[in-house]
Coordinates of C-alpha atoms in Angstrom, one line a residue:
Chain N
X18 CA 0.0 0.0 0.0
X19 CA 2.7 2.4 1.1
X20 CA 4.9 1.8 -1.9
X21 CA 1.9 2.1 -4.3
X22 CA 1.0 5.4 -2.7
X23 CA 4.6 6.8 -3.1
X24 CA 4.7 5.6 -6.7
X25 CA 1.4 7.4 -7.4
X26 CA 2.8 10.6 -5.9
X27 CA 5.8 10.2 -8.2
X28 CA 3.4 9.9 -11.1
X29 CA 1.5 13.0 -10.1
X30 CA 4.8 14.8 -9.7
X31 CA 6.1 14.0 -13.1
X32 CA 2.7 14.8 -14.7
X33 CA 2.7 18.2 -13.0
X34 CA 6.2 18.9 -14.4
X35 CA 5.3 17.8 -17.9
X36 CA 2.2 20.0 -17.8
X37 CA 4.0 23.0 -16.5
X38 CA 6.8 22.6 -19.2
X39 CA 4.3 22.1 -22.0
X40 CA 3.3 25.8 -22.1
X41 CA 6.9 26.7 -23.2
X42 CA 7.0 28.9 -26.2
X43 CA 3.3 29.7 -25.9
X44 CA 4.0 33.0 -24.1
X45 CA 2.3 31.8 -20.9
X46 CA 3.4 33.1 -17.6
X47 CA 4.3 31.2 -14.4
X48 CA 0.7 31.1 -13.2
X49 CA -0.5 29.7 -16.5
X50 CA 2.2 27.1 -16.4
X51 CA 1.3 26.1 -12.8
X52 CA -2.4 25.9 -13.7
X53 CA -1.6 23.6 -16.6
X54 CA 0.7 21.5 -14.5
X55 CA -2.0 21.1 -11.8
X56 CA -4.8 20.2 -14.3
X57 CA -2.5 17.7 -16.1
X58 CA -1.6 16.0 -12.8
X59 CA -5.1 15.6 -11.5
X60 CA -7.1 15.4 -14.8
X61 CA -6.9 11.7 -15.5
X62 CA -7.6 10.5 -12.0
X63 CA -10.4 13.0 -11.6
X64 CA -12.1 11.9 -14.8
X65 CA -11.9 8.3 -13.7
X66 CA -13.4 9.0 -10.3
X67 CA -16.2 11.2 -11.7
X68 CA -17.1 8.5 -14.3
X69 CA -17.1 5.9 -11.5
X70 CA -19.0 8.2 -9.1
X71 CA -16.3 7.6 -6.6
X72 CA -16.5 10.5 -4.2
X73 CA -14.8 12.3 -2.5
X74 CA -12.0 12.7 -5.1
X75 CA -8.6 11.7 -3.9
X76 CA -6.9 15.1 -4.3
X77 CA -9.7 16.8 -2.4
X78 CA -9.2 14.7 0.7
X79 CA -5.5 13.9 0.5
X80 CA -3.7 17.3 0.7
X81 CA -0.3 15.8 0.0
X82 CA -1.3 15.6 -3.6
X83 CA -1.8 19.3 -3.8
X84 CA 1.6 20.0 -2.2
X85 CA 3.4 17.5 -4.4
X86 CA 2.0 19.3 -7.4
X87 CA 3.0 22.7 -5.9
X88 CA 6.6 21.5 -5.4
X89 CA 6.6 20.1 -9.0
X90 CA 5.5 23.4 -10.4
X91 CA 8.1 25.4 -8.5
X92 CA 10.8 23.0 -9.7
X93 CA 9.5 23.3 -13.3
X94 CA 9.6 27.1 -13.0
X95 CA 13.1 27.5 -11.4
X96 CA 14.8 24.7 -13.3
X97 CA 13.0 24.8 -16.6
X98 CA 16.1 25.3 -18.7
X99 CA 17.7 22.3 -17.2
X100 CA 14.5 20.2 -17.4
X101 CA 14.1 21.1 -21.1
X102 CA 17.5 19.6 -21.7
X103 CA 16.6 16.5 -19.6
X104 CA 13.6 15.8 -21.9
X105 CA 14.7 12.3 -22.7
X106 CA 14.9 11.5 -19.0
X107 CA 11.6 13.2 -18.4
X108 CA 10.0 11.0 -21.1
X109 CA 11.1 8.0 -19.0
X110 CA 9.4 9.6 -16.0
X111 CA 6.3 10.2 -18.1
X112 CA 6.4 6.6 -19.1
X113 CA 6.7 5.5 -15.5
X114 CA 3.9 7.9 -14.7
X115 CA 1.4 6.5 -17.2
X116 CA 2.3 2.9 -16.2
X117 CA 1.7 3.6 -12.5
X118 CA -1.5 5.6 -13.2
X119 CA -2.9 2.8 -15.4
X120 CA -2.3 0.1 -12.8
X121 CA -3.6 2.2 -9.9
X122 CA -6.7 3.2 -12.0
X123 CA -7.4 -0.5 -12.9
X124 CA -7.1 -1.5 -9.3
X125 CA -9.4 1.3 -8.1
X126 CA -12.0 0.5 -10.7
X127 CA -11.9 -3.2 -9.9
X128 CA -12.3 -2.4 -6.2
X129 CA -15.5 -0.6 -7.0
X130 CA -16.8 -3.7 -8.6
X131 CA -16.9 -2.9 -12.3
X132 CA -16.3 -5.4 -15.1
X133 CA -12.8 -6.1 -16.3
X134 CA -13.3 -4.3 -19.7
X135 CA -14.4 -1.2 -17.8
X136 CA -11.5 -1.4 -15.4
X137 CA -9.0 -1.6 -18.2
X138 CA -10.6 1.4 -19.9
X139 CA -10.6 3.3 -16.6
X140 CA -6.9 2.5 -16.2
X141 CA -6.1 4.0 -19.6
X142 CA -8.3 7.1 -19.0
X143 CA -6.5 7.7 -15.7
X144 CA -3.2 7.6 -17.5
X145 CA -3.9 9.6 -20.6
X146 CA -6.7 12.1 -19.9
X147 CA -4.4 14.4 -17.8
X148 CA -2.3 14.8 -21.0
X149 CA -5.4 15.2 -23.2
X150 CA -6.8 18.0 -21.1
X151 CA -3.3 19.7 -21.0
X152 CA -3.1 19.5 -24.8
X153 CA -6.7 20.9 -25.2
X154 CA -5.8 23.8 -22.9
X155 CA -2.8 24.7 -24.9
X156 CA -4.5 24.1 -28.3
X157 CA -2.2 21.2 -29.3
X158 CA -3.1 18.0 -30.9
X159 CA -3.8 15.6 -28.0
X160 CA -0.8 13.5 -27.1
X161 CA -2.6 10.3 -27.8
X162 CA -2.8 11.2 -31.5
X163 CA 0.8 12.2 -31.8
X164 CA 2.9 9.6 -29.9
X165 CA 3.9 6.2 -30.9
X166 CA 1.7 3.6 -29.1
X167 CA 0.8 5.4 -25.9
X168 CA -2.8 5.1 -24.8
X169 CA -2.8 1.7 -26.4
X170 CA 0.1 0.6 -24.2
X171 CA -1.9 1.7 -21.2
X172 CA -5.0 -0.2 -22.4
X173 CA -2.9 -3.3 -23.1
X174 CA -1.4 -3.0 -19.6
X175 CA -4.8 -2.6 -18.1
X176 CA -6.0 -5.8 -19.8
X177 CA -2.8 -7.6 -18.7
X178 CA -3.5 -6.6 -15.1
X179 CA -7.1 -7.9 -15.2
X180 CA -5.8 -11.1 -16.8
X181 CA -3.2 -11.7 -14.1
X182 CA -5.8 -10.8 -11.5
X183 CA -8.1 -13.5 -12.8
X184 CA -5.3 -16.0 -12.3
X185 CA -5.1 -14.9 -8.6
X186 CA -1.7 -13.4 -9.0
X187 CA -1.0 -11.5 -5.7
X188 CA -1.8 -7.9 -6.0
X189 CA 1.7 -6.6 -5.4
X190 CA 3.2 -8.8 -8.0
X191 CA 0.5 -8.0 -10.5
X192 CA 1.2 -4.3 -9.9
X193 CA 4.9 -4.7 -10.7
X194 CA 4.3 -7.0 -13.7
X195 CA 1.7 -4.9 -15.3
X196 CA 3.5 -1.6 -14.8
X197 CA 6.7 -3.2 -16.2
X198 CA 4.7 -4.5 -19.2
X199 CA 3.5 -1.0 -20.0
X200 CA 7.0 0.5 -19.6
X201 CA 8.4 -2.2 -21.9
X202 CA 5.8 -1.7 -24.6
X203 CA 6.3 2.0 -24.6
X204 CA 10.1 1.9 -24.5
X205 CA 10.1 -0.5 -27.5
X206 CA 7.6 1.5 -29.4
X207 CA 9.6 4.7 -29.0
X208 CA 12.9 3.0 -29.7
X209 CA 11.7 1.3 -32.9
X210 CA 9.1 3.9 -33.9
X211 CA 6.3 1.4 -33.7
X212 CA 2.9 2.8 -34.6
X213 CA -0.5 1.4 -35.3
X214 CA -1.3 1.5 -38.9
X215 CA -3.0 4.6 -40.2
X216 CA -6.7 4.3 -40.6
Chain I
X14 CA -38.4 -0.6 -23.6
X15 CA -36.8 -3.1 -25.9
X16 CA -37.3 -1.1 -29.0
X17 CA -36.0 2.0 -27.4
X18 CA -32.9 0.2 -26.1
X19 CA -32.2 -1.2 -29.6
X20 CA -32.6 2.3 -31.1
X21 CA -30.2 3.7 -28.6
X22 CA -27.6 1.1 -29.4
X23 CA -28.1 2.0 -33.1
X24 CA -27.5 5.7 -32.1
X25 CA -24.3 4.7 -30.2
X26 CA -23.2 2.6 -33.1
X27 CA -23.5 5.4 -35.7
X28 CA -21.9 7.9 -33.3
X29 CA -18.9 5.6 -32.8
X30 CA -18.5 5.3 -36.6
X31 CA -18.8 9.0 -37.1
X32 CA -16.1 9.6 -34.4
X33 CA -13.7 7.0 -35.9
X34 CA -14.1 8.4 -39.4
X35 CA -13.6 12.0 -38.2
X36 CA -9.9 11.6 -37.6
X37 CA -9.3 10.9 -41.4
X38 CA -6.7 13.1 -42.9
X39 CA -5.4 14.0 -39.4
X40 CA -2.7 11.3 -39.6
X41 CA -4.1 9.4 -36.7
X42 CA -3.8 5.7 -36.4
X43 CA -6.3 3.0 -35.8
X44 CA -6.1 3.3 -32.0
X45 CA -6.6 7.1 -32.1
X46 CA -9.6 6.6 -34.4
X47 CA -11.0 4.0 -32.1
X48 CA -10.5 6.2 -29.0
X49 CA -12.2 9.1 -30.7
X50 CA -15.1 6.8 -31.8
X51 CA -15.5 5.6 -28.2
X52 CA -15.5 9.1 -26.7
X53 CA -17.9 10.3 -29.4
X54 CA -20.3 7.5 -28.7
X55 CA -20.4 7.8 -24.9
X56 CA -19.6 11.5 -24.5
X57 CA -23.1 13.0 -24.7
X58 CA -24.8 10.4 -22.5
X59 CA -22.0 10.5 -20.0
X60 CA -22.2 14.3 -19.6
X61 CA -25.9 14.1 -19.2
X62 CA -25.6 11.5 -16.4
X63 CA -22.8 13.3 -14.6
X64 CA -24.7 16.5 -14.7
X65 CA -27.8 14.8 -13.3
X66 CA -25.7 12.8 -10.8
X67 CA -27.3 9.6 -12.2
X68 CA -24.8 6.8 -11.2
X69 CA -23.7 4.3 -12.2
X70 CA -23.2 5.5 -15.8
X71 CA -25.1 3.4 -18.4
X72 CA -22.0 2.2 -20.3
X73 CA -20.2 1.2 -17.1
X74 CA -23.0 -1.3 -16.1
X75 CA -24.2 -2.3 -19.6
X76 CA -21.4 -4.0 -21.3
X77 CA -23.3 -4.3 -24.6
X78 CA -22.6 -0.6 -25.2
X79 CA -18.8 -1.2 -25.1
X80 CA -19.1 -4.1 -27.5
X81 CA -21.4 -2.2 -29.8
X82 CA -18.8 0.5 -30.0
X83 CA -16.0 -2.0 -30.5
X84 CA -17.8 -3.5 -33.5
X85 CA -18.5 0.0 -34.9
X86 CA -14.8 0.9 -34.6
X87 CA -13.7 -2.3 -36.4
X88 CA -16.2 -1.7 -39.2
X89 CA -15.0 1.9 -39.5
X90 CA -11.4 0.7 -39.7
X91 CA -11.9 -2.1 -42.3
X92 CA -14.5 -0.4 -44.4
X93 CA -13.6 3.2 -44.1
X94 CA -13.1 3.7 -47.9
X95 CA -16.7 2.5 -48.5
X96 CA -18.0 4.4 -45.5
X97 CA -16.5 7.7 -46.7
X98 CA -18.3 7.3 -50.0
X99 CA -21.6 6.6 -48.0
X100 CA -21.3 9.9 -46.3
X101 CA -24.7 11.0 -47.3
X102 CA -26.3 7.9 -45.9
X103 CA -24.2 8.2 -42.8
X104 CA -25.5 11.7 -42.3
X105 CA -29.0 10.2 -42.2
X106 CA -27.7 7.8 -39.5
X107 CA -26.2 10.7 -37.6
X108 CA -29.6 12.5 -37.8
X109 CA -31.3 9.4 -36.6
X110 CA -28.7 9.1 -33.8
X111 CA -29.2 12.7 -32.5
X112 CA -33.0 12.3 -32.7
X113 CA -32.9 9.0 -30.6
X114 CA -30.3 10.4 -28.1
X115 CA -32.4 13.6 -27.6
X116 CA -35.6 11.7 -26.8
X117 CA -33.9 9.1 -24.7
X118 CA -32.1 11.9 -22.8
X119 CA -35.3 13.9 -22.2
X120 CA -37.0 10.7 -20.9
X121 CA -34.2 9.9 -18.6
X122 CA -34.0 13.4 -17.2
X123 CA -37.8 13.6 -16.7
X124 CA -37.7 10.2 -14.9
X125 CA -35.2 11.7 -12.5
X126 CA -37.7 14.4 -11.7
X127 CA -36.2 17.6 -13.1
X128 CA -38.2 20.4 -14.6
X129 CA -39.2 20.3 -18.3
X130 CA -36.7 23.1 -19.3
X131 CA -33.9 21.1 -17.8
X132 CA -35.1 17.9 -19.4
X133 CA -35.1 19.5 -22.9
X134 CA -31.6 20.9 -22.3
X135 CA -30.4 17.4 -21.2
X136 CA -31.8 15.9 -24.3
X137 CA -29.9 18.3 -26.5
X138 CA -26.7 17.8 -24.4
X139 CA -27.0 14.0 -24.8
X140 CA -27.3 14.4 -28.6
X141 CA -24.6 17.0 -29.3
X142 CA -21.9 16.8 -26.7
X143 CA -20.4 13.5 -28.0
X144 CA -19.7 15.4 -31.3
X145 CA -18.5 18.5 -29.4
X146 CA -15.9 16.4 -27.5
X147 CA -14.9 14.6 -30.8
X148 CA -14.3 18.0 -32.5
X149 CA -12.4 19.3 -29.5
X150 CA -10.2 16.3 -29.5
X151 CA -9.3 16.6 -33.2
X152 CA -9.1 20.4 -33.0
X153 CA -12.0 21.2 -35.3
X154 CA -14.7 23.8 -34.8
X155 CA -17.4 22.0 -32.9
X156 CA -20.2 20.6 -35.1
X157 CA -22.8 22.7 -33.5
X158 CA -21.2 25.8 -34.9
X159 CA -20.8 24.4 -38.4
X160 CA -24.0 22.6 -39.3
X161 CA -27.3 24.0 -40.3
X162 CA -29.7 23.8 -37.5
X163 CA -28.4 20.9 -35.5
X164 CA -28.4 21.4 -31.7
X165 CA -31.4 23.7 -32.1
X166 CA -33.3 20.9 -33.8
X167 CA -32.5 18.7 -30.7
X168 CA -33.6 21.4 -28.3
X169 CA -36.8 21.9 -30.3
X170 CA -37.5 18.2 -30.3
X171 CA -36.8 18.0 -26.6
X172 CA -39.3 20.8 -26.0
X173 CA -41.8 19.0 -28.3
X174 CA -41.4 15.9 -26.2
X175 CA -42.1 17.6 -22.9
X176 CA -45.1 19.4 -24.5
X177 CA -46.7 16.1 -25.7
X178 CA -45.8 14.6 -22.4
X179 CA -47.8 17.3 -20.6
X180 CA -50.8 16.3 -22.8
X181 CA -50.5 12.7 -21.5
X182 CA -49.6 11.3 -24.9
X183 CA -48.4 7.7 -24.3
X184 CA -44.7 7.4 -23.9
X185 CA -44.1 5.2 -27.0
X186 CA -46.1 7.5 -29.3
X187 CA -44.3 10.5 -27.9
X188 CA -41.0 8.8 -28.5
X189 CA -41.8 8.2 -32.2
X190 CA -43.4 11.7 -32.7
X191 CA -40.6 13.7 -31.1
X192 CA -37.8 11.7 -32.8
X193 CA -39.6 12.1 -36.2
X194 CA -40.0 15.8 -35.5
X195 CA -36.2 16.2 -35.0
X196 CA -35.4 14.2 -38.1
X197 CA -37.9 16.3 -40.1
X198 CA -36.5 19.6 -38.9
X199 CA -32.9 18.5 -39.6
X200 CA -33.7 17.0 -43.1
X201 CA -35.5 20.2 -44.1
X202 CA -32.7 22.4 -42.7
X203 CA -30.0 20.5 -44.7
X204 CA -32.1 20.3 -47.9
X205 CA -32.9 24.0 -47.9
X206 CA -29.8 25.2 -46.1
X207 CA -31.8 26.7 -43.3
X208 CA -29.7 28.5 -40.7
X209 CA -30.2 30.7 -37.8
X210 CA -29.4 34.3 -38.6
X211 CA -25.8 35.3 -37.8
X212 CA -25.4 37.2 -34.5
Chain W
X19 CA -28.1 35.4 1.7
X20 CA -30.5 37.3 -0.5
X21 CA -27.9 39.8 -1.6
X22 CA -25.4 37.1 -2.3
X23 CA -27.9 35.2 -4.5
X24 CA -28.7 38.4 -6.5
X25 CA -25.0 39.1 -7.0
X26 CA -24.5 35.5 -8.2
X27 CA -27.3 36.0 -10.7
X28 CA -25.6 39.1 -11.9
X29 CA -22.3 37.1 -12.3
X30 CA -24.2 34.5 -14.3
X31 CA -25.8 37.2 -16.4
X32 CA -22.5 38.9 -17.3
X33 CA -20.8 35.5 -18.0
X34 CA -23.7 34.5 -20.4
X35 CA -23.3 37.8 -22.3
X36 CA -19.5 37.5 -22.5
X37 CA -19.9 33.9 -23.9
X38 CA -22.6 34.9 -26.4
X39 CA -20.5 37.9 -27.6
X40 CA -17.3 35.7 -27.8
X41 CA -18.4 34.0 -31.0
X42 CA -18.4 37.2 -33.0
X43 CA -16.5 37.0 -36.2
X44 CA -16.5 33.2 -36.0
X45 CA -19.5 33.1 -38.3
X46 CA -21.6 31.5 -35.7
X47 CA -25.4 32.0 -35.6
X48 CA -27.7 33.0 -32.9
X49 CA -28.1 29.5 -31.6
X50 CA -24.4 28.9 -31.4
X51 CA -23.9 32.2 -29.6
X52 CA -26.7 31.3 -27.1
X53 CA -25.2 27.8 -26.6
X54 CA -21.8 29.3 -25.9
X55 CA -23.3 31.8 -23.5
X56 CA -25.1 29.1 -21.6
X57 CA -22.1 26.9 -21.2
X58 CA -19.9 29.9 -20.2
X59 CA -22.4 30.9 -17.5
X60 CA -22.8 27.5 -16.0
X61 CA -19.4 25.9 -16.7
X62 CA -17.4 27.0 -13.7
X63 CA -20.0 26.3 -11.1
X64 CA -20.9 23.0 -12.7
X65 CA -17.3 21.9 -12.6
X66 CA -16.9 22.9 -9.0
X67 CA -20.0 21.0 -7.9
X68 CA -19.1 17.9 -10.0
X69 CA -15.6 17.9 -8.4
X70 CA -17.1 18.3 -5.0
X71 CA -19.8 15.7 -5.7
X72 CA -22.4 18.3 -4.6
X73 CA -25.7 17.2 -6.2
X74 CA -28.1 18.3 -7.5
X75 CA -26.4 21.0 -9.5
X76 CA -27.6 24.5 -8.7
X77 CA -28.9 25.4 -12.2
X78 CA -30.8 22.1 -12.4
X79 CA -32.9 22.9 -9.3
X80 CA -33.0 26.7 -9.5
X81 CA -34.8 27.5 -12.7
X82 CA -34.2 31.3 -12.3
X83 CA -30.6 30.6 -13.4
X84 CA -31.8 29.3 -16.8
X85 CA -34.1 32.2 -17.3
X86 CA -31.4 34.7 -16.3
X87 CA -29.1 33.2 -19.0
X88 CA -31.9 33.2 -21.5
X89 CA -32.5 36.9 -21.0
X90 CA -28.8 37.6 -21.2
X91 CA -28.6 35.7 -24.5
X92 CA -31.5 37.7 -26.0
X93 CA -29.9 41.0 -24.9
X94 CA -26.6 39.9 -26.3
X95 CA -28.3 39.1 -29.6
X96 CA -30.4 42.2 -30.0
X97 CA -27.9 44.7 -28.6
X98 CA -24.7 43.1 -29.7
X99 CA -23.5 46.2 -31.6
X100 CA -24.0 48.4 -28.6
X101 CA -22.5 45.8 -26.3
X102 CA -19.3 45.4 -28.4
X103 CA -18.8 49.2 -28.0
X104 CA -19.3 48.9 -24.3
X105 CA -16.5 46.4 -24.0
X106 CA -14.6 48.3 -21.4
X107 CA -17.7 48.4 -19.2
X108 CA -18.3 44.8 -19.8
X109 CA -14.8 44.0 -18.7
X110 CA -15.8 45.6 -15.4
X111 CA -18.8 43.3 -15.3
X112 CA -16.6 40.3 -16.0
X113 CA -14.3 41.4 -13.2
X114 CA -17.2 41.7 -10.9
X115 CA -18.4 38.3 -12.1
X116 CA -15.2 36.4 -11.4
X117 CA -14.9 38.1 -8.0
X118 CA -18.4 37.0 -7.0
X119 CA -18.0 33.5 -8.4
X120 CA -14.7 33.0 -6.6
X121 CA -16.1 34.0 -3.2
X122 CA -19.4 32.1 -3.7
X123 CA -17.3 29.1 -4.8
X124 CA -15.0 29.2 -1.7
X125 CA -18.0 29.5 0.6
X126 CA -19.7 26.6 -1.0
X127 CA -16.6 24.4 -0.8
X128 CA -16.0 25.4 2.8
X129 CA -19.6 24.6 3.7
X130 CA -19.0 21.1 2.3
X131 CA -16.1 20.7 4.8
X132 CA -13.1 20.6 2.5
X133 CA -9.7 22.0 3.5
X134 CA -8.9 25.7 2.9
X135 CA -6.4 25.0 0.1
X136 CA -9.1 23.0 -1.8
X137 CA -11.7 25.7 -1.1
X138 CA -9.5 28.4 -2.6
X139 CA -8.8 26.3 -5.7
X140 CA -12.6 25.6 -6.0
X141 CA -13.3 29.3 -5.9
X142 CA -10.8 29.9 -8.7
X143 CA -12.2 27.0 -10.7
X144 CA -15.8 28.4 -10.3
X145 CA -14.6 31.7 -11.6
X146 CA -12.4 30.8 -14.6
X147 CA -13.6 27.4 -16.0
X148 CA -16.7 28.9 -17.6
X149 CA -14.3 31.0 -19.7
X150 CA -11.9 28.2 -20.3
X151 CA -14.8 26.0 -21.7
X152 CA -16.0 29.0 -23.8
X153 CA -12.5 29.4 -25.3
X154 CA -12.1 25.7 -25.9
X155 CA -15.4 25.6 -27.8
X156 CA -14.5 28.5 -30.0
X157 CA -10.9 27.3 -30.5
X158 CA -9.2 30.2 -28.8
X159 CA -6.3 30.3 -26.4
X160 CA -8.0 30.0 -23.0
X161 CA -8.5 33.3 -21.3
X162 CA -6.4 32.4 -18.3
X163 CA -3.3 32.2 -20.6
X164 CA -4.0 35.6 -22.3
X165 CA -5.1 38.1 -19.7
X166 CA -3.1 39.9 -17.1
X167 CA -3.4 38.3 -13.7
X168 CA -6.8 36.8 -13.9
X169 CA -7.1 33.3 -12.5
X170 CA -4.3 34.2 -10.0
X171 CA -6.3 37.1 -8.7
X172 CA -9.2 34.6 -8.1
X173 CA -6.8 32.2 -6.3
X174 CA -5.4 35.1 -4.2
X175 CA -8.9 36.3 -3.4
X176 CA -9.9 32.7 -2.4
X177 CA -6.9 32.4 -0.1
X178 CA -7.7 35.9 1.3
X179 CA -11.3 34.7 2.1
X180 CA -10.1 31.6 3.9
X181 CA -7.6 33.7 5.9
X182 CA -10.3 36.2 7.0
X183 CA -12.6 33.2 7.7
X184 CA -10.0 31.7 10.1
X185 CA -10.0 35.1 11.9
X186 CA -13.8 34.7 12.4
X187 CA -14.6 37.7 10.3
X188 CA -18.4 37.7 9.8
X189 CA -19.4 36.0 6.6
X190 CA -21.0 39.1 5.0
X191 CA -18.0 41.3 5.7
X192 CA -15.7 38.6 4.4
X193 CA -17.7 38.3 1.2
X194 CA -17.5 42.0 0.6
X195 CA -13.8 42.3 1.5
X196 CA -12.6 39.3 -0.5
X197 CA -14.6 40.2 -3.6
X198 CA -13.3 43.8 -3.4
X199 CA -9.8 42.4 -3.0
X200 CA -10.1 40.5 -6.3
X201 CA -11.6 43.4 -8.1
X202 CA -8.8 45.7 -6.9
X203 CA -6.1 43.2 -7.9
X204 CA -7.6 42.8 -11.3
X205 CA -8.2 46.5 -12.0
X206 CA -4.6 47.3 -11.0
X207 CA -3.3 44.5 -13.2
X208 CA -5.2 45.7 -16.2
X209 CA -4.4 49.4 -15.6
X210 CA -0.6 48.8 -15.1
X211 CA -0.3 45.8 -17.4
X212 CA 1.0 43.7 -14.5
X213 CA 1.8 40.1 -15.5
X214 CA 3.5 37.2 -13.9
X215 CA 6.9 36.7 -15.3
X216 CA 7.2 34.3 -18.3
X217 CA 8.3 30.9 -17.4

């Protein structure tokens, strides 16, 4: 439980940074960057919980999430030159972030008693909708249309989780296996430029 | 009940196809097209239910909706050349879709005890917000700003439904009359290029 | 209570007008303008209540809100030439609107028992998300990225409110002080072109 919580905070942290940095070159100010970082970090999980009717929302009751995001925004502001250079590393953090959010999202949905198809979709929504909202705010093509397999890696990982879950794999192992599965898919896709065929 | 349910699935089906085809020429891949189709199909009804606080959402408990959308996406993918040629026919399906969604939305809202003005608005939201979300995702001007009377036909149809309802017209007859009313309005508007005056 | 309610209706009214006028030069028709005005007026408060899980939504139970918006849309349509010339005055109305929405949002959130940080954020969301949704609909850069301190004035005002509240300042006085604080911040920022530094 504790480790999962810490990993989720790390995911929130990296999403907040990616949101705050995304406004670069759009002539936005510090506050706009912070606002975007905030919405990016909470967007996916919020959508999941609103769709599932799971109230109160996590970030409304757990104040550490807000402060994690605040720290991320300050770091994004003060060190943005360095961070822009570290983009490749950040992309690894982003990959870790979507992997963790997917698995945490699937778990939460399953714990609320929905079917496995819905749980997998909720995992994907948790992971990608923060970025979709970020890109809508800054008038960019949403990330899920640009990147090599991205949302699809999350959906595949979500389905992988519910499959292992049906085999009664212990929850902690499942968490690690499914998150690693997503990271692996994504790393391969980026490395070898693997895309779905054009429609 | 049964007929209404089947008609709603048809509406969902055509919305999913329209969403999946909308990404054409935007260099999106199969997965992006499917994602857009999914969001288009569930968007309007989801917004309606979230606004009304009506949980659980229909597509979360009724798995047939998910599979209907999946089939629609596969068809959109495999037959997209044919479907693009069938656009005129598809537009008829879309018209049928918004008519069914409007009436089903009004009914649901009334059954939850809201006022008639709110019920008519909820009918319109059910019908058009899937398309609005689709167009936001793909960075297009939302459909309700482009097409000849579209959302307004839904609102008029919703008001027509609540009017007939206040005259104690039987529910099934009302469903058919109001949906036909919307289809008629829309067909006339497209045929004779009827628009609201510019503001 | 009564005065606050009237002030909130005024805020809703001015937001509806600003939304309806925003479509100018986008070749939208009366209905599109009205739709945008409606969504602008209810968007912020709706998001706040959905996030807080506070059902039923205000505008669904209080029909005066719908009619206030309808009147605003009609006025925006019939007098839009005059109103476009009155822009400077309207901007004052908008400023009053965000100030009132912020304070009303903070109050509502506090009354639901959330922490002060969350209450301040909810106040800001109430005030700015109507405009964000409006700008997303019409494919513009969201207002909070364009204007001199805007959302930040709301957040500051929200924090000011919770601070005074912790000093047990009577609710009515706090309402007036905090709203005036926001108006003052915003007027100064516009007058002296005060912006946050670029990130």
